[in-house]
Coordinates of C-alpha atoms in Angstrom, one line a residue:
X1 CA 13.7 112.7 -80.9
X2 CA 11.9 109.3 -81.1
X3 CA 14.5 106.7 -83.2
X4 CA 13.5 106.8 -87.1
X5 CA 11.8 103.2 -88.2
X6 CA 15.0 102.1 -89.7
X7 CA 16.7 102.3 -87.0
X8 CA 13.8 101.1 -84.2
X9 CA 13.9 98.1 -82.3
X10 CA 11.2 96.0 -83.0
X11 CA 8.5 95.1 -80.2
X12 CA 6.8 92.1 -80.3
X13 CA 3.5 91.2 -78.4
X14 CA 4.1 89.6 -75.0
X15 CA 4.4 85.4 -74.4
X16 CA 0.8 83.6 -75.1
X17 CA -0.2 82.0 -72.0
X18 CA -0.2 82.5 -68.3
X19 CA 3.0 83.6 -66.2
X20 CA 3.0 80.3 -64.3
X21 CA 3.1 78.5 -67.4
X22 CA 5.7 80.3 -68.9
X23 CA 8.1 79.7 -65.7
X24 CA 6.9 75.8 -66.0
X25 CA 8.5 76.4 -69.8
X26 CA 12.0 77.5 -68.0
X27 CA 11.8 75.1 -65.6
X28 CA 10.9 72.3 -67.5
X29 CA 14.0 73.1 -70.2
X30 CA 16.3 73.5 -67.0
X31 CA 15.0 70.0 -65.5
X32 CA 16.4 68.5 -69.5
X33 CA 19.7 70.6 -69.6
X34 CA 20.5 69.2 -65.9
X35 CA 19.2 65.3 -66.7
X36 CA 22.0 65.9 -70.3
X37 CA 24.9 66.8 -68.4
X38 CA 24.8 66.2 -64.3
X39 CA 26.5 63.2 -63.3
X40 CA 25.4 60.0 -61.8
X41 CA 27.6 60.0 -59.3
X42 CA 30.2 61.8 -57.2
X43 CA 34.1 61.6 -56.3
X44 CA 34.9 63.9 -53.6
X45 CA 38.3 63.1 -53.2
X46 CA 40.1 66.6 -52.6
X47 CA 43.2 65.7 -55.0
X48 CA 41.0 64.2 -58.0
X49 CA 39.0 67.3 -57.6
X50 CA 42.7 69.3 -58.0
X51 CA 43.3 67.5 -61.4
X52 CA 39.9 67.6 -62.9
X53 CA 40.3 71.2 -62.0
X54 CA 43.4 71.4 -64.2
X55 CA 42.5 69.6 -66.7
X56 CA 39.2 72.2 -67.0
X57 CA 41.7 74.5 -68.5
X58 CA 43.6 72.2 -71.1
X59 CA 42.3 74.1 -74.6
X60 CA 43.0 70.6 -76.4
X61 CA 40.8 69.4 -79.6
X62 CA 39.9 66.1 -80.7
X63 CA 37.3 64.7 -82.7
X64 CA 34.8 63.8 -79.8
X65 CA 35.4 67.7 -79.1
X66 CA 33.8 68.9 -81.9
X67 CA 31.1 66.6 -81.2
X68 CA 30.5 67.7 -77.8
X69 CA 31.0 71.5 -79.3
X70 CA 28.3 70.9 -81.5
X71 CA 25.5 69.2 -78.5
X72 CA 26.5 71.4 -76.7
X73 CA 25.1 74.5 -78.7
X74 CA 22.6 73.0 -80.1
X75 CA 21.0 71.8 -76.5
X76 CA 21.8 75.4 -75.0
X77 CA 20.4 77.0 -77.9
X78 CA 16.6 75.7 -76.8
X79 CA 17.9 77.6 -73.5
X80 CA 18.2 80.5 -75.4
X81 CA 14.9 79.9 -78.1
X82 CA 13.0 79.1 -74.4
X83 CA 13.7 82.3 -73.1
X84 CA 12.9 84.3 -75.3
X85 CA 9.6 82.5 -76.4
X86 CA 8.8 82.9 -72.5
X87 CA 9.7 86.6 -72.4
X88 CA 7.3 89.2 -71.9
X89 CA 7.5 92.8 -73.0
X90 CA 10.7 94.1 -73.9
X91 CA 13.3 95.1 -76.1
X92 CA 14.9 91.7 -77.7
X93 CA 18.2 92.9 -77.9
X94 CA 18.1 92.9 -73.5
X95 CA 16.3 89.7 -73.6
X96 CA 19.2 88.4 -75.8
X97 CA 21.5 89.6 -73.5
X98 CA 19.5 88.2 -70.5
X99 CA 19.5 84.7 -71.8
X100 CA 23.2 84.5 -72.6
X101 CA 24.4 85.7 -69.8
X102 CA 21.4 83.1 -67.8
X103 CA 23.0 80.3 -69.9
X104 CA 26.3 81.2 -69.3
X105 CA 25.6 81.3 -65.4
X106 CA 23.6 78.1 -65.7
X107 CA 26.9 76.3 -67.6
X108 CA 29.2 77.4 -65.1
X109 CA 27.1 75.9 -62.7
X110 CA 27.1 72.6 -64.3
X111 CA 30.9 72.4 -64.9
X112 CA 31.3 73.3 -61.3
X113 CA 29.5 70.6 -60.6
X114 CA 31.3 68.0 -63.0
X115 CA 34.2 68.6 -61.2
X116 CA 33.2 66.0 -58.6
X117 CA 32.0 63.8 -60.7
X118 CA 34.4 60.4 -61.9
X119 CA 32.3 60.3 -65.0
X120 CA 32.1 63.4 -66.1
X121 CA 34.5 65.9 -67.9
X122 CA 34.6 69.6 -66.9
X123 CA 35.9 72.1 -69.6
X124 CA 36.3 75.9 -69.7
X125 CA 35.3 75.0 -73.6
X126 CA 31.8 74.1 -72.6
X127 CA 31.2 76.7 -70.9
X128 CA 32.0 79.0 -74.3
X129 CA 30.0 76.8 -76.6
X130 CA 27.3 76.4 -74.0
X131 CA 27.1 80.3 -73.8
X132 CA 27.5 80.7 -77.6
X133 CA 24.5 78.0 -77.8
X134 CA 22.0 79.9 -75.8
X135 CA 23.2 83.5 -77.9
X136 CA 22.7 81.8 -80.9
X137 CA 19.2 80.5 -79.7
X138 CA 17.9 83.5 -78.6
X139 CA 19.3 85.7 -81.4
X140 CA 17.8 83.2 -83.8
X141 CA 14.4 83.1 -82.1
X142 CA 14.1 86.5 -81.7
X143 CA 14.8 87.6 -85.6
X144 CA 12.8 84.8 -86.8
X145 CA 10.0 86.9 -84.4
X146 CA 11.4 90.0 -85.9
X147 CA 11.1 88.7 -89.2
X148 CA 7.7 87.6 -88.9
X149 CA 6.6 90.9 -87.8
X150 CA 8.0 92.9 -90.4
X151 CA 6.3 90.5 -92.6
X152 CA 2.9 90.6 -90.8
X153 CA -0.4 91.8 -93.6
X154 CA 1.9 91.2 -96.5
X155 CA 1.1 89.0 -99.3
X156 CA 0.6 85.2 -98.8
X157 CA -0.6 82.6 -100.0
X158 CA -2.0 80.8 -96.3
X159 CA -2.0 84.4 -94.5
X160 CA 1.6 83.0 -93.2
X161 CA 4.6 84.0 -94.4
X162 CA 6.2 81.1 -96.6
X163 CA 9.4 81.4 -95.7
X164 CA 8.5 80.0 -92.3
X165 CA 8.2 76.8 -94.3
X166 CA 11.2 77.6 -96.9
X167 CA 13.6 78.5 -94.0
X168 CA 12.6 75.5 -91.3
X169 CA 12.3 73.0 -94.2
X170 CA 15.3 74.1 -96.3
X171 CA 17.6 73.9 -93.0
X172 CA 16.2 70.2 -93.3
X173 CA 17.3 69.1 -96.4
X174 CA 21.0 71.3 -95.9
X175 CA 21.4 68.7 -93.2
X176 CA 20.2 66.0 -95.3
X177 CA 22.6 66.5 -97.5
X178 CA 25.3 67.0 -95.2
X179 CA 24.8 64.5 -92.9
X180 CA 22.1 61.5 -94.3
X181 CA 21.2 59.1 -92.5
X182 CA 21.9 55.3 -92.7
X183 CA 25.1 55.9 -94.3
X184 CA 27.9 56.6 -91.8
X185 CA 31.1 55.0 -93.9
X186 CA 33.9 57.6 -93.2
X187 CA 36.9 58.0 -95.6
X188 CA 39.8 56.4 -93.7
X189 CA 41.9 57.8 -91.8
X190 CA 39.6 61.3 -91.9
X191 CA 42.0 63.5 -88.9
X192 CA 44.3 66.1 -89.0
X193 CA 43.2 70.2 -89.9
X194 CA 40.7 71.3 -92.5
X195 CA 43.2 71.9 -95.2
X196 CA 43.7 67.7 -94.7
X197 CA 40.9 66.8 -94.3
X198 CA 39.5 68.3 -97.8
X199 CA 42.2 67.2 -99.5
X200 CA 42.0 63.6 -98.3
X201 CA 38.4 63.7 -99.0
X202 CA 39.2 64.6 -102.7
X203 CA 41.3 62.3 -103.4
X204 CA 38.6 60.2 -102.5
X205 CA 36.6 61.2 -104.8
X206 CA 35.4 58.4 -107.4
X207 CA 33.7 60.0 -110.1
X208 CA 31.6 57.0 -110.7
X209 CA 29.5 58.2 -107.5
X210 CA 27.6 60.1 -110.5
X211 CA 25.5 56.5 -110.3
X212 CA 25.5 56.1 -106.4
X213 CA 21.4 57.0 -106.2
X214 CA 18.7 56.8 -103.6
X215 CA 15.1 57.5 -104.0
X216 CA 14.5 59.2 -100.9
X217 CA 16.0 62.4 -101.5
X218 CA 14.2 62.6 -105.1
X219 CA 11.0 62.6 -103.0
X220 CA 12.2 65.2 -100.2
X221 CA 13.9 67.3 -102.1
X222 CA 11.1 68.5 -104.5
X223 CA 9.2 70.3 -101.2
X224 CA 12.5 72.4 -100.9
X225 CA 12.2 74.1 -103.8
X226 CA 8.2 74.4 -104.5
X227 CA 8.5 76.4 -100.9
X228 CA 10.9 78.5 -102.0
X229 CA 9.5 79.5 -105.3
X230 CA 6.4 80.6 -102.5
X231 CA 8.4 82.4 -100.3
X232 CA 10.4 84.4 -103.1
X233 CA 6.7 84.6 -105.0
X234 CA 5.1 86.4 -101.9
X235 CA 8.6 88.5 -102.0
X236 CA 6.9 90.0 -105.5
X237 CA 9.4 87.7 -107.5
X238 CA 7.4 86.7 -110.6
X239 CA 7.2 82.4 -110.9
X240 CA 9.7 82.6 -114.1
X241 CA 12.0 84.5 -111.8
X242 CA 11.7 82.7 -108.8
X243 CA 12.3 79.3 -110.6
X244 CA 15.6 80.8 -112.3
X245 CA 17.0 82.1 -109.0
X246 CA 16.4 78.4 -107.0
X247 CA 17.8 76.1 -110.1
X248 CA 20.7 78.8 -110.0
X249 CA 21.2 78.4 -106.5
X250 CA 20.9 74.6 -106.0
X251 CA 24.0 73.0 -107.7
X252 CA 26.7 75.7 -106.4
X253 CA 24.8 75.1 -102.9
X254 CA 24.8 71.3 -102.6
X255 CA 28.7 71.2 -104.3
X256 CA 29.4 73.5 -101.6
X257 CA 27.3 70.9 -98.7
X258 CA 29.3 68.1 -100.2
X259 CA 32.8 69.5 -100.1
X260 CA 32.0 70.5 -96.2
X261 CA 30.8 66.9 -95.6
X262 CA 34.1 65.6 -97.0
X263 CA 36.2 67.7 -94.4
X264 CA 33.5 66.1 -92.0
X265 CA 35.1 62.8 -93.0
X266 CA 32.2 61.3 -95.5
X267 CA 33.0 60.5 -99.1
X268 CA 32.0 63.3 -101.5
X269 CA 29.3 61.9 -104.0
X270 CA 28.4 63.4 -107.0
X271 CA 25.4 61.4 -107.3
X272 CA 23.8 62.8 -104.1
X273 CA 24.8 66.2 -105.6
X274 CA 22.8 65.5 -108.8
X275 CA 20.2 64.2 -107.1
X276 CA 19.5 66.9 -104.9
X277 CA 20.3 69.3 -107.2
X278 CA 17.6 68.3 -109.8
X279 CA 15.1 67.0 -107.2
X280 CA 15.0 70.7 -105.5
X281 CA 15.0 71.7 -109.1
X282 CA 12.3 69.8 -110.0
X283 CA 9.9 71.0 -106.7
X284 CA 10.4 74.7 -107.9
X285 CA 9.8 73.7 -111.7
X286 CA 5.7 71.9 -110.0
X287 CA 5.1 74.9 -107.9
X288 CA 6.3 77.5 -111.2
X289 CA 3.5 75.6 -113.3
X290 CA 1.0 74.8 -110.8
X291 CA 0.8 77.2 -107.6
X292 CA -1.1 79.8 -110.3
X293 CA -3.8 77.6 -110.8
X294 CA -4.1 76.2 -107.1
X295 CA -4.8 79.4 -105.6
X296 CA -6.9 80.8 -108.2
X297 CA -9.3 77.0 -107.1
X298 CA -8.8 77.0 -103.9
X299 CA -8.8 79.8 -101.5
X300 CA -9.7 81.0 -97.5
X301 CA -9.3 77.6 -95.0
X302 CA -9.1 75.2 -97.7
X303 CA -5.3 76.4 -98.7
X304 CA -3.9 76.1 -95.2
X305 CA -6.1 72.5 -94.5
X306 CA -4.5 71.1 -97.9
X307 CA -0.8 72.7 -97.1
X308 CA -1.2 70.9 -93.4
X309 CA -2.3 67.2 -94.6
X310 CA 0.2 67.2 -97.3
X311 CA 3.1 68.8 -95.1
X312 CA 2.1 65.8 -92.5
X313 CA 2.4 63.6 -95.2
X314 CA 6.1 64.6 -96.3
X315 CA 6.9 64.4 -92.5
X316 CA 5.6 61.0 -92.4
X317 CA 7.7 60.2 -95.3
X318 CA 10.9 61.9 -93.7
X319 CA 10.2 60.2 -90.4
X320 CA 9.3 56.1 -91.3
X321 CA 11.8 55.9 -94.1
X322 CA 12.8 53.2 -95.4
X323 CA 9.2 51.7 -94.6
X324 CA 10.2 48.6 -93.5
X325 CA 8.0 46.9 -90.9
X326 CA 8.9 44.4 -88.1
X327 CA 8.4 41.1 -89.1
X328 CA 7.3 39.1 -85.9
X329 CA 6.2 39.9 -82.2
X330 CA 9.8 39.0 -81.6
X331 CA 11.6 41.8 -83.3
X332 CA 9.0 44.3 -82.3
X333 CA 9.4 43.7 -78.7
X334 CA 13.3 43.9 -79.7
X335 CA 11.9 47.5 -80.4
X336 CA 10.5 48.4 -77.0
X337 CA 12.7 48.9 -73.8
X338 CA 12.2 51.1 -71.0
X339 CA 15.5 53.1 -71.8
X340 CA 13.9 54.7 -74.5
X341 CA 11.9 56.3 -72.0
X342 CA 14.3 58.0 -71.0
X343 CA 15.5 61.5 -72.0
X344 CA 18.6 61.8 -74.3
X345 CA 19.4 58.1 -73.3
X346 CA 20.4 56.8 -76.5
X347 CA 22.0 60.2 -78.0
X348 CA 24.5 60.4 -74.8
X349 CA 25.1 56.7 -76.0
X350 CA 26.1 57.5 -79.7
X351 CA 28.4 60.4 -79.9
X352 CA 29.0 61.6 -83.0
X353 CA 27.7 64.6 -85.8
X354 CA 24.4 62.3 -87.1
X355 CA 22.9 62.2 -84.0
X356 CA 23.1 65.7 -83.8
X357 CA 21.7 66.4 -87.0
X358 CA 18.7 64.2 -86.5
X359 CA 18.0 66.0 -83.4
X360 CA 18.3 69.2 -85.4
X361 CA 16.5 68.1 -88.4
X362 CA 13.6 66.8 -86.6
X363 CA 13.4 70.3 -84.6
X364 CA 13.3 72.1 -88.0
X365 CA 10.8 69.9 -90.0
X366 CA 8.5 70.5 -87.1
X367 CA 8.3 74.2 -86.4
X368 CA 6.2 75.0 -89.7
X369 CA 3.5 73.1 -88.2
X370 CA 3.1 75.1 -85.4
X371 CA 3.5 77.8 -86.8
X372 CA 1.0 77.5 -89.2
X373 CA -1.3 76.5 -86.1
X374 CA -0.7 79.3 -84.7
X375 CA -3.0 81.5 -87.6
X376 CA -5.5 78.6 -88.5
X377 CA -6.4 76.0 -85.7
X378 CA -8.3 73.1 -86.3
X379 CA -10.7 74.2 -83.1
X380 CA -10.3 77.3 -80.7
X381 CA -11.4 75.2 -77.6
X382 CA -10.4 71.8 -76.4
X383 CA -7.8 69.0 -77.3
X384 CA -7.4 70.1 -80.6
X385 CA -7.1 73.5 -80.1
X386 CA -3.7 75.7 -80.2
X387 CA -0.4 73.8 -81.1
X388 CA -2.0 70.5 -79.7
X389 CA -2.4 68.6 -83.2
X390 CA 1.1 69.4 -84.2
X391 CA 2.3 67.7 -80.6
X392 CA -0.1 64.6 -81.4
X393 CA 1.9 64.6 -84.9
X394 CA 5.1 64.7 -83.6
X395 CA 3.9 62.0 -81.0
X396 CA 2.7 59.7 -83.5
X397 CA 5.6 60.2 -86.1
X398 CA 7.7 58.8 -83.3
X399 CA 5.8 56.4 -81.9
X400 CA 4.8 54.6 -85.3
X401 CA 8.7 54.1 -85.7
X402 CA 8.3 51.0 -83.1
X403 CA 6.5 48.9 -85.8
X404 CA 9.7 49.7 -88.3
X405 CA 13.2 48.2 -88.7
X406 CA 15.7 50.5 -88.9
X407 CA 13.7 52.9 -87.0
X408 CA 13.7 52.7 -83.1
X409 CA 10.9 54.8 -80.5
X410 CA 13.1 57.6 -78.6
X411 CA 11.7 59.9 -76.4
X412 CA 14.3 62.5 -76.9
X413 CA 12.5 62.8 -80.5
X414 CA 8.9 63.3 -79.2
X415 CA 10.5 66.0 -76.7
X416 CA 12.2 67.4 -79.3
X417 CA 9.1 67.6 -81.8
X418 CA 6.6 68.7 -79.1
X419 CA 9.3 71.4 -78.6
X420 CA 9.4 72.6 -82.3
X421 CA 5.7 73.1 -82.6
X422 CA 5.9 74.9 -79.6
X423 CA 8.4 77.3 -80.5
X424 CA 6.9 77.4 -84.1
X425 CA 3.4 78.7 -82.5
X426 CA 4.8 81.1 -80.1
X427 CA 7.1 82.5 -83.0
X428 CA 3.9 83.3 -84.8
X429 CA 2.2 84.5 -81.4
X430 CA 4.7 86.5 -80.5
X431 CA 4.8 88.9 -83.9
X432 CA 1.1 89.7 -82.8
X433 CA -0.3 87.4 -85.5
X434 CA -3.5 86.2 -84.6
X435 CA -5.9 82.9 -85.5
X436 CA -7.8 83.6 -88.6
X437 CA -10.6 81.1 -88.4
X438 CA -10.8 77.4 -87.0
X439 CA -9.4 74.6 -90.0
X440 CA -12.2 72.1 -88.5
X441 CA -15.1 74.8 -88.8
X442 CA -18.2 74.4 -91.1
X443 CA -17.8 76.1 -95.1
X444 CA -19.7 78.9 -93.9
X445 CA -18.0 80.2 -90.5
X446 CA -14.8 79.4 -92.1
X447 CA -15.9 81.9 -95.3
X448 CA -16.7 84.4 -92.8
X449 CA -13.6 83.8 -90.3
X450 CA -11.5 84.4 -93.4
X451 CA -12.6 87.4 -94.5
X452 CA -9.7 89.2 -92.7
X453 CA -7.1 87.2 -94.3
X454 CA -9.0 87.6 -97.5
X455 CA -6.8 90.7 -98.6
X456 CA -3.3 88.9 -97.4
X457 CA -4.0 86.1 -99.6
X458 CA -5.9 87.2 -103.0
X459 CA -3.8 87.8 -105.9
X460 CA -0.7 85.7 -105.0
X461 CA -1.3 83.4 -107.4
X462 CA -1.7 86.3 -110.0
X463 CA 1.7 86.1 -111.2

């Protein structure tokens, strides 16, 4: 007897593109994992080898540990995310399988390695959180796939499921929160187990942080909770509803980001709470009054063209903050060096949770973008056809930063972005989605390249 639907393994349509370029994908992702963690050099000296060996097999924790813990997933996890985007046919629970155990071998391989290396630390833990990495990658990957699927002809408002936006961008701002940028002050003397760590964090606490306010997170914020009010909205949540359940959600949420950041060692604000609180508040409250109106005015190509220039527009915001330019030829060739040419250059120089959270960050803001792509290119044909725009955005969001002070040009960010649209456009490929018409297309091929979608994306804004 065939399985019953509920209990089914989903199938999802096979990788875009042609074989060769998929094994390019693999390989190229191998060529970054072995530039992150090889070593420069070797030390072949047979008793040195001996105690490196030893050492491999010390289950000691530090600080720098949980760093390295936390690199080390998150670069494994592409492994994982690659592998599965460049997996054909199949059941996802063996492709799963295939890519930890793949990125388990492939770590192995690497701490072998490290062992004859001077420079270089080789630990049985990296090997677990590597492996754990490329699980979590591909088990991510694939139910995001899965997810997109089961969602496939439902209700929507672009003829692509909003909580691709609400989950990539919401991840964002969690990390935002968390971890924000340009303000790495730690509470002193921060060590020692969870249970101390929270309580030196709240006796910490100054409750006069209630007035410690930025603008930036008033202005990202907002986007958080407009795209969830969509997402829940195309879940057949009415607008009253859906605003209840995020303003609900929100404070309990950030308190909770806040008192996880203090056992991360950062001072627990109550004005960051407030703020993000009411600006993800005030985003749902916009979309509540306004979304009704906007897709009863606008509908077919125009929806997806106005969500794209205004999402580019918040990532533009997200990326050249604080907007300061350079203000000589001096200082901007202070920007430029050839090292920043180089892959992961400056994050294996700064070891510590905020540069991977921008990393991470960056990857999530991105992977809407491509997936939204994915159902409504600007052309079929040529260089702006497929996920290229989103890889000239993600490009240019980096490369603009060289003209800005407190904002520096890294390559490891344009790989990264370039990577996000990627995996955002074969998510969207891979559920069997398809493009609905071209976004650059005159009013009248457009109408009649929408007509499909037509049914997906009428009466959303009925509610």
């Amino acid at each position: 007897m065939p399985p019953s639907p509920s209990t089914a393994e989903p199938r999802v349509a096979p990788p875009p593109g042609d074989p060769r370029s998929l094994v390019l994908a693999r390989l190229a992702y191998l060529a970054v994992i072995l530039l992150a963690t090889l070593p420069g050099g070797l030390d072949l000296d047979s008793d040195r080898i001996a105690e490196r060996l030893s050492a491999a097999f010390e289950l000691t924790f530090s600080g720098r540990d949980v760093v390295d813990a936390v690199r080390n997933i998150v670069l494994f996890a592409g492994w994982g995310a690659v592998w599965i985007a460049t997996e054909g046919k199949g059941r996802p629970l063996r492709a799963i399988a295939v890519a930890t155990v793949t990125g388990a071998l492939l770590s192995l391989s690497v701490e072998t390695i490290q062992l004859l290396s001077a420079t270089r630390t080789a630990s049985v833990l990296d090997v677990m959180t590597n492996t754990a990495g490329s699980f979590a990658g591909a088990a991510t990957l694939a139910a995001m796939i899965a997810a997109v699927v089961a969602a496939r002809g439902q209700r929507s408002f672009v003829g692509l499921p909003a909580f691709v936006f609400a989950g990539a961008y919401g991840c964002a701002v969690l990390l935002e929160a968390l971890l924000p940028p340009f303000s790495s002050d730690m509470i002193p003397g921060h060590g020692g187990g969870i249970g101390e760590r929270f309580a030196r964090a709240v006796a910490a606490f100054d409750p006069a942080s209630v007035t410690d306010l930025r603008v930036y997170p008033l202005l990202l914020f907002p986007p958080a909770g407009a795209l969830a009010v969509a997402a829940l909205v195309e879940a057949r949540v009415s607008y009253r509803a859906a605003l209840v359940w995020v303003a609900a959600v929100v404070l309990p949420l950030f308190v909770a980001v806040e008192m996880v950041g203090g056992v991360a060692g950062l001072p627990i604000s109550a004005g960051a709470v407030l703020e993000h609180a009411v600006g993800t508040v005030a985003g749902a409250a916009l979309a509540a009054r306004y979304l009704p109106a906007f897709t009863r005015g606008f509908s077919g190509a125009v929806r997806p063209a106005l969500l794209l220039l205004a999402y580019v527009g918040v990532l533009a915001l997200w990326s050249w903050r604080p907007f300061v330019p350079v203000g000589s030829l001096a200082a901007l060739a202070e920007q430029i060096s050839l090292r920043q040419l180089v892959p992961l250059f400056a994050h294996s120089i700064r070891v510590d949770y905020f540069s991977v959270a921008d990393i991470t960050r960056q990857f999530a803001l991105l992977v809407p973008v491509g997936a939204l792509l994915a159902v409504w290119p600007l052309r079929r044909r040529g260089w702006l056809s497929g996920p290229l725009p989103g890889i000239y955005v993600a490009c240019a969001l980096e490369g603009v930063q060289v003209l800005l002070v407190h904002r520096m040009f890294d390559m490891t960010d344009a790989l990264v972005g370039s990577s996000a649209i990627l995996i955002g456009w074969t998510i969207v490929r891979r559920a069997g989605m398809r493009p609905y018409a071209e976004l650059l297309a005159s009013p009248g091929a457009a109408a009649r390249g929408t007509a499909g979608s037509s049914a997906r994306t009428r009466g959303s804004g009925r509610r």
